[in-house]
mmCIF file of C-alpha atoms and ligand atoms in Angstrom:
data_model
loop_
_atom_site.group_PDB
_atom_site.id
_atom_site.type_symbol
_atom_site.label_atom_id
_atom_site.label_comp_id
_atom_site.label_asym_id
_atom_site.label_seq_id
_atom_site.Cartn_x
_atom_site.Cartn_y
_atom_site.Cartn_z
ATOM 1 C CA UNK H 1 69.751 68.513 61.504
ATOM 2 C CA UNK H 2 73.431 68.299 62.647
ATOM 3 C CA UNK H 3 73.902 71.916 64.117
ATOM 4 C CA UNK H 4 71.272 74.059 65.327
ATOM 5 C CA UNK H 5 69.838 77.136 64.512
ATOM 6 C CA UNK H 6 70.856 80.611 66.004
ATOM 7 C CA UNK H 7 68.295 83.122 64.961
ATOM 8 C CA UNK H 8 66.836 86.294 66.261
ATOM 9 C CA UNK H 9 63.175 87.387 65.118
ATOM 10 C CA UNK H 10 61.904 90.780 64.599
ATOM 11 C CA UNK H 11 58.691 92.790 64.075
ATOM 12 C CA UNK H 12 56.513 94.575 65.613
ATOM 13 C CA UNK H 13 54.443 93.757 68.606
ATOM 14 C CA UNK H 14 51.179 91.858 66.906
ATOM 15 C CA UNK H 15 53.399 90.562 63.859
ATOM 16 C CA UNK H 16 53.038 87.113 64.979
ATOM 17 C CA UNK H 17 56.963 86.696 66.372
ATOM 18 C CA UNK H 18 55.102 84.537 69.446
ATOM 19 C CA UNK H 19 53.125 82.200 67.199
ATOM 20 C CA UNK H 20 55.580 81.753 64.595
ATOM 21 C CA UNK H 21 58.589 81.160 67.285
ATOM 22 C CA UNK H 22 56.588 78.276 68.675
ATOM 23 C CA UNK H 23 56.810 76.586 65.158
ATOM 24 C CA UNK H 24 60.146 77.314 64.499
ATOM 25 C CA UNK H 25 61.369 76.254 67.594
ATOM 26 C CA UNK H 26 59.927 72.812 66.697
ATOM 27 C CA UNK H 27 60.735 72.779 63.436
ATOM 28 C CA UNK H 28 64.566 73.175 64.226
ATOM 29 C CA UNK H 29 64.415 71.639 67.977
ATOM 30 C CA UNK H 30 65.859 74.436 69.737
ATOM 31 C CA UNK H 31 64.612 76.022 72.550
ATOM 32 C CA UNK H 32 62.119 79.291 72.035
ATOM 33 C CA UNK H 33 63.447 82.159 74.328
ATOM 34 C CA UNK H 34 60.782 84.645 74.440
ATOM 35 C CA UNK H 35 62.137 87.449 77.012
ATOM 36 C CA UNK H 36 58.421 88.837 77.341
ATOM 37 C CA UNK H 37 57.346 85.470 78.306
ATOM 38 C CA UNK H 38 59.999 85.030 80.813
ATOM 39 C CA UNK H 39 59.168 88.599 82.595
ATOM 40 C CA UNK H 40 55.722 87.747 82.819
ATOM 41 C CA UNK H 41 56.885 84.477 84.493
ATOM 42 C CA UNK H 42 58.925 86.382 86.898
ATOM 43 C CA UNK H 43 55.843 88.983 87.398
ATOM 44 C CA UNK H 44 53.515 86.123 88.436
ATOM 45 C CA UNK H 45 56.037 84.578 90.386
ATOM 46 C CA UNK H 46 56.769 87.741 92.396
ATOM 47 C CA UNK H 47 60.189 87.475 91.951
ATOM 48 C CA UNK H 48 62.434 90.860 92.793
ATOM 49 C CA UNK H 49 62.714 90.843 89.260
ATOM 50 C CA UNK H 50 59.111 90.719 88.396
ATOM 51 C CA UNK H 51 58.080 93.337 91.122
ATOM 52 C CA UNK H 52 60.733 95.455 89.475
ATOM 53 C CA UNK H 53 59.619 95.008 85.847
ATOM 54 C CA UNK H 54 55.728 94.920 86.336
ATOM 55 C CA UNK H 55 55.086 98.625 86.376
ATOM 56 C CA UNK H 56 57.188 99.263 83.449
ATOM 57 C CA UNK H 57 55.989 96.595 81.362
ATOM 58 C CA UNK H 58 52.369 97.742 82.185
ATOM 59 C CA UNK H 59 52.798 100.721 80.772
ATOM 60 C CA UNK H 60 54.669 99.508 77.617
ATOM 61 C CA UNK H 61 58.160 100.882 78.807
ATOM 62 C CA UNK H 62 61.561 98.987 78.360
ATOM 63 C CA UNK H 63 63.301 96.858 81.035
ATOM 64 C CA UNK H 64 66.864 98.243 81.351
ATOM 65 C CA UNK H 65 69.108 96.785 78.889
ATOM 66 C CA UNK H 66 71.663 95.388 81.369
ATOM 67 C CA UNK H 67 69.038 93.512 83.347
ATOM 68 C CA UNK H 68 67.238 91.726 80.612
ATOM 69 C CA UNK H 69 70.664 90.841 78.869
ATOM 70 C CA UNK H 70 71.559 89.064 82.132
ATOM 71 C CA UNK H 71 68.257 87.423 82.324
ATOM 72 C CA UNK H 72 68.732 86.056 78.778
ATOM 73 C CA UNK H 73 72.425 84.920 79.481
ATOM 74 C CA UNK H 74 71.302 82.666 82.308
ATOM 75 C CA UNK H 75 68.614 81.074 80.137
ATOM 76 C CA UNK H 76 70.941 80.605 77.038
ATOM 77 C CA UNK H 77 73.583 78.910 79.658
ATOM 78 C CA UNK H 78 70.942 76.691 80.769
ATOM 79 C CA UNK H 79 70.942 73.408 78.565
ATOM 80 C CA UNK H 80 73.512 74.541 76.588
ATOM 81 C CA UNK H 81 71.682 76.819 74.399
ATOM 82 C CA UNK H 82 74.106 78.913 73.993
ATOM 83 C CA UNK H 83 76.262 76.366 71.787
ATOM 84 C CA UNK H 84 73.201 74.264 70.645
ATOM 85 C CA UNK H 85 71.143 76.934 69.366
ATOM 86 C CA UNK H 86 68.151 79.043 70.055
ATOM 87 C CA UNK H 87 65.159 81.076 68.570
ATOM 88 C CA UNK H 88 65.535 84.721 70.415
ATOM 89 C CA UNK H 89 61.972 86.172 70.509
ATOM 90 C CA UNK H 90 61.474 89.988 71.918
ATOM 91 C CA UNK H 91 65.250 90.573 72.138
ATOM 92 C CA UNK H 92 67.398 92.054 71.272
ATOM 93 C CA UNK H 93 65.046 94.970 71.329
ATOM 94 C CA UNK H 94 67.635 98.191 71.297
ATOM 95 C CA UNK H 95 71.154 98.436 69.691
ATOM 96 C CA UNK H 96 72.853 98.362 73.032
ATOM 97 C CA UNK H 97 71.289 94.451 73.518
ATOM 98 C CA UNK H 98 71.970 93.634 70.025
ATOM 99 C CA UNK H 99 76.047 94.347 71.148
ATOM 100 C CA UNK H 100 75.591 92.839 74.424
ATOM 101 C CA UNK H 101 74.292 89.825 72.393
ATOM 102 C CA UNK H 102 77.120 89.907 70.202
ATOM 103 C CA UNK H 103 79.543 89.538 73.045
ATOM 104 C CA UNK H 104 77.670 86.955 74.547
ATOM 105 C CA UNK H 105 77.839 84.630 71.865
ATOM 106 C CA UNK H 106 81.247 85.390 70.698
ATOM 107 C CA UNK H 107 83.140 83.529 68.870
ATOM 108 C CA UNK H 108 79.904 82.314 67.404
ATOM 109 C CA UNK H 109 78.122 84.549 65.200
ATOM 110 C CA UNK H 110 74.093 84.573 64.537
ATOM 111 C CA UNK H 111 72.727 82.522 61.541
ATOM 112 C CA UNK H 112 69.966 84.798 60.622
ATOM 113 C CA UNK H 113 67.699 87.651 62.037
ATOM 114 C CA UNK H 114 64.148 87.914 60.530
ATOM 115 C CA UNK H 115 62.022 90.641 60.439
ATOM 116 C CA UNK H 116 58.282 90.217 60.249
ATOM 117 C CA UNK H 117 56.862 93.268 58.442
ATOM 118 C CA UNK H 118 53.128 93.434 58.871
ATOM 119 C CA UNK H 119 51.511 97.238 58.470
ATOM 120 C CA UNK H 120 50.564 98.850 61.524
ATOM 121 C CA UNK H 121 46.748 98.848 61.156
ATOM 122 C CA UNK H 122 46.888 95.217 60.949
ATOM 123 C CA UNK H 123 48.861 94.904 63.944
ATOM 124 C CA UNK H 124 46.845 97.193 65.996
ATOM 125 C CA UNK H 125 43.557 95.251 65.311
ATOM 126 C CA UNK H 126 45.389 91.864 66.058
ATOM 127 C CA UNK H 127 46.602 93.243 69.509
ATOM 128 C CA UNK H 128 43.472 94.543 70.497
ATOM 129 C CA UNK H 129 42.120 91.095 69.508
ATOM 130 C CA UNK H 130 44.746 89.275 71.444
ATOM 131 C CA UNK H 131 44.265 86.812 73.927
ATOM 132 C CA UNK H 132 47.231 84.582 75.769
ATOM 133 C CA UNK H 133 47.121 81.396 78.360
ATOM 134 C CA UNK H 134 48.402 83.007 81.977
ATOM 135 C CA UNK H 135 50.081 79.518 82.103
ATOM 136 C CA UNK H 136 51.834 78.348 79.000
ATOM 137 C CA UNK H 137 51.436 81.599 77.057
ATOM 138 C CA UNK H 138 49.798 80.251 74.120
ATOM 139 C CA UNK H 139 48.327 83.152 71.800
ATOM 140 C CA UNK H 140 44.314 83.022 71.001
ATOM 141 C CA UNK H 141 42.248 85.984 69.549
ATOM 142 C CA UNK H 142 38.793 86.859 69.698
ATOM 143 C CA UNK H 143 38.182 85.640 66.392
ATOM 144 C CA UNK H 144 39.975 82.552 66.940
ATOM 145 C CA UNK H 145 39.351 81.716 71.198
ATOM 146 C CA UNK H 146 40.114 78.512 72.842
ATOM 147 C CA UNK H 147 37.357 75.878 72.235
ATOM 148 C CA UNK H 148 35.997 76.072 75.809
ATOM 149 C CA UNK H 149 35.021 79.366 77.598
ATOM 150 C CA UNK H 150 38.525 80.765 77.752
ATOM 151 C CA UNK H 151 40.278 77.721 79.053
ATOM 152 C CA UNK H 152 43.608 76.853 77.013
ATOM 153 C CA UNK H 153 43.297 74.396 74.598
ATOM 154 C CA UNK H 154 46.864 72.999 75.247
ATOM 155 C CA UNK H 155 47.247 73.380 78.993
ATOM 156 C CA UNK H 156 43.711 74.379 80.705
ATOM 157 C CA UNK H 157 45.160 77.480 81.880
ATOM 158 C CA UNK H 158 43.186 80.808 82.219
ATOM 159 C CA UNK H 159 43.179 82.676 78.749
ATOM 160 C CA UNK H 160 43.056 86.392 79.377
ATOM 161 C CA UNK H 161 43.807 89.732 77.592
ATOM 162 C CA UNK H 162 47.576 91.037 78.457
ATOM 163 C CA UNK H 163 47.755 93.929 81.288
ATOM 164 C CA UNK H 164 49.519 95.737 78.683
ATOM 165 C CA UNK H 165 47.403 95.033 75.546
ATOM 166 C CA UNK H 166 45.525 98.370 76.369
ATOM 167 C CA UNK H 167 45.313 101.509 73.933
ATOM 168 C CA UNK H 168 47.628 103.428 75.507
ATOM 169 C CA UNK H 169 50.502 100.713 76.383
ATOM 170 C CA UNK H 170 49.972 99.423 72.740
ATOM 171 C CA UNK H 171 50.454 103.167 71.195
ATOM 172 C CA UNK H 172 53.624 103.307 73.579
ATOM 173 C CA UNK H 173 55.089 100.035 72.628
ATOM 174 C CA UNK H 174 54.622 100.565 68.767
ATOM 175 C CA UNK H 175 56.466 104.127 69.292
ATOM 176 C CA UNK H 176 59.111 102.478 71.517
ATOM 177 C CA UNK H 177 59.690 100.107 68.664
ATOM 178 C CA UNK H 178 60.092 102.595 65.876
ATOM 179 C CA UNK H 179 62.471 104.755 68.284
ATOM 180 C CA UNK H 180 64.580 101.765 69.813
ATOM 181 C CA UNK H 181 64.253 98.605 67.794
ATOM 182 C CA UNK H 182 63.661 99.443 63.969
ATOM 183 C CA UNK H 183 67.257 100.653 64.053
ATOM 184 C CA UNK H 184 68.270 96.818 64.647
ATOM 185 C CA UNK H 185 67.379 96.551 61.139
ATOM 186 C CA UNK H 186 70.158 98.750 60.041
ATOM 187 C CA UNK H 187 72.242 97.180 62.662
ATOM 188 C CA UNK H 188 71.611 93.710 60.950
ATOM 189 C CA UNK H 189 71.432 94.360 57.884
ATOM 190 C CA UNK H 190 75.054 96.175 57.723
ATOM 191 C CA UNK H 191 76.113 92.479 58.832
ATOM 192 C CA UNK H 192 74.527 90.959 56.033
ATOM 193 C CA UNK H 193 72.407 88.671 58.246
ATOM 194 C CA UNK H 194 69.183 90.052 57.953
ATOM 195 C CA UNK H 195 66.146 88.991 55.811
ATOM 196 C CA UNK H 196 62.466 90.657 55.800
ATOM 197 C CA UNK H 197 59.446 88.737 55.295
ATOM 198 C CA UNK H 198 55.852 89.439 54.611
ATOM 199 C CA UNK H 199 54.128 88.811 58.097
ATOM 200 C CA UNK H 200 50.405 88.931 56.393
ATOM 201 C CA UNK H 201 48.773 85.834 55.290
ATOM 202 C CA UNK H 202 47.962 82.526 57.217
ATOM 203 C CA UNK H 203 49.914 81.404 60.244
ATOM 204 C CA UNK H 204 50.979 78.210 58.179
ATOM 205 C CA UNK H 205 52.019 80.163 55.045
ATOM 206 C CA UNK H 206 54.239 82.561 57.031
ATOM 207 C CA UNK H 207 55.943 79.626 58.662
ATOM 208 C CA UNK H 208 57.187 78.257 55.384
ATOM 209 C CA UNK H 209 58.154 81.924 54.190
ATOM 210 C CA UNK H 210 60.450 81.595 57.264
ATOM 211 C CA UNK H 211 61.520 78.358 56.962
ATOM 212 C CA UNK H 212 62.804 78.827 53.598
ATOM 213 C CA UNK H 213 65.161 81.594 54.370
ATOM 214 C CA UNK H 214 66.416 79.985 57.675
ATOM 215 C CA UNK H 215 66.883 76.807 55.575
ATOM 216 C CA UNK H 216 68.865 78.762 52.700
ATOM 217 C CA UNK H 217 70.636 80.689 55.692
ATOM 218 C CA UNK H 218 72.127 77.366 57.136
ATOM 219 C CA UNK H 219 72.769 75.662 54.143
ATOM 220 C CA UNK H 220 74.938 78.731 53.285
ATOM 221 C CA UNK H 221 76.645 78.722 56.532
ATOM 222 C CA UNK H 222 77.126 74.989 55.973
ATOM 223 C CA UNK H 223 78.425 75.394 52.747
ATOM 224 C CA UNK H 224 81.302 77.638 53.544
HETATM 225 P P1 LIG M 1 56.715 91.272 74.562
HETATM 226 O O1 LIG M 1 55.794 89.851 75.357
HETATM 227 O O2 LIG M 1 58.059 90.948 73.511
HETATM 228 O O3 LIG M 1 55.602 92.117 74.064
HETATM 229 O O4 LIG M 1 57.281 92.184 75.913
HETATM 230 C C1 LIG M 1 56.450 92.409 76.790
HETATM 231 C C2 LIG M 1 57.471 93.660 77.985
HETATM 232 O O5 LIG M 1 58.335 93.105 78.503
HETATM 233 C C3 LIG M 1 57.685 94.925 76.753
HETATM 234 O O6 LIG M 1 56.460 95.480 76.397
HETATM 235 C C4 LIG M 1 58.801 95.197 78.134
HETATM 236 O O7 LIG M 1 58.075 95.928 78.716
HETATM 237 C C5 LIG M 1 59.348 93.802 78.674
HETATM 238 N N1 LIG M 1 60.479 93.724 77.608
HETATM 239 C C6 LIG M 1 60.440 92.120 76.802
HETATM 240 N N2 LIG M 1 61.878 92.146 76.281
HETATM 241 C C7 LIG M 1 62.308 92.896 76.435
HETATM 242 C C8 LIG M 1 63.582 93.610 75.890
HETATM 243 N N3 LIG M 1 64.296 92.830 75.325
HETATM 244 N N4 LIG M 1 64.334 94.628 76.550
HETATM 245 C C9 LIG M 1 63.429 95.187 77.330
HETATM 246 N N5 LIG M 1 62.336 95.383 77.848
HETATM 247 C C10 LIG M 1 61.686 94.069 77.889
#
């Protein structure tokens, strides 16, 4: 592929964004930039940002827009992602962040924003069963655990339940999604770069649905 892909993946918590983004990043050879993973690394490393962010994250609240955008700006600057391409997962999460992202990318524009649609009942079940590797953030579930004793198949890290996958924090995050993140659907559809895909189905089937849409968007961008 001659040019990278510039993508944003939206979807409720538990819609499968993380799992799908890892696969898409491999397919399009661009970095997977997941703000939740980045913030959890900051928390584990006990950096100033991590110490400030932990309480809000555990409660399912959002980190201030400017703080997250500054973190994303630094990440996109690294290894030239800002001009080579990226897949953003968990960012933007508010209209203010989406506007900040537009400014950050100027004059470039996003190729596509994909909203992975999954019914709330399904995401609630997925989140309650979700387990993640503390080291590489690989996602497992109680019905599909690592092969050996909650040790990550990929890196050998410890696989645990996230601190914010409690019932109270999950409900708070889903409410915030409706209030703060769902308006992005309108924001991006007005720009004509939003597509919605059905997130129910096997991991591979959902990946193929996404690849089909991305390839089409990249082809159209190449044709114009
Ligand atoms: P996630 O792994 O995407 O579910 O993110 C976990 C937590 O990190 C969220 O509940 C927020 O507290 C914080 N977070 C991640 N991304 C953002 C963002 N774009 N804006 C504000 N807070 C964020």
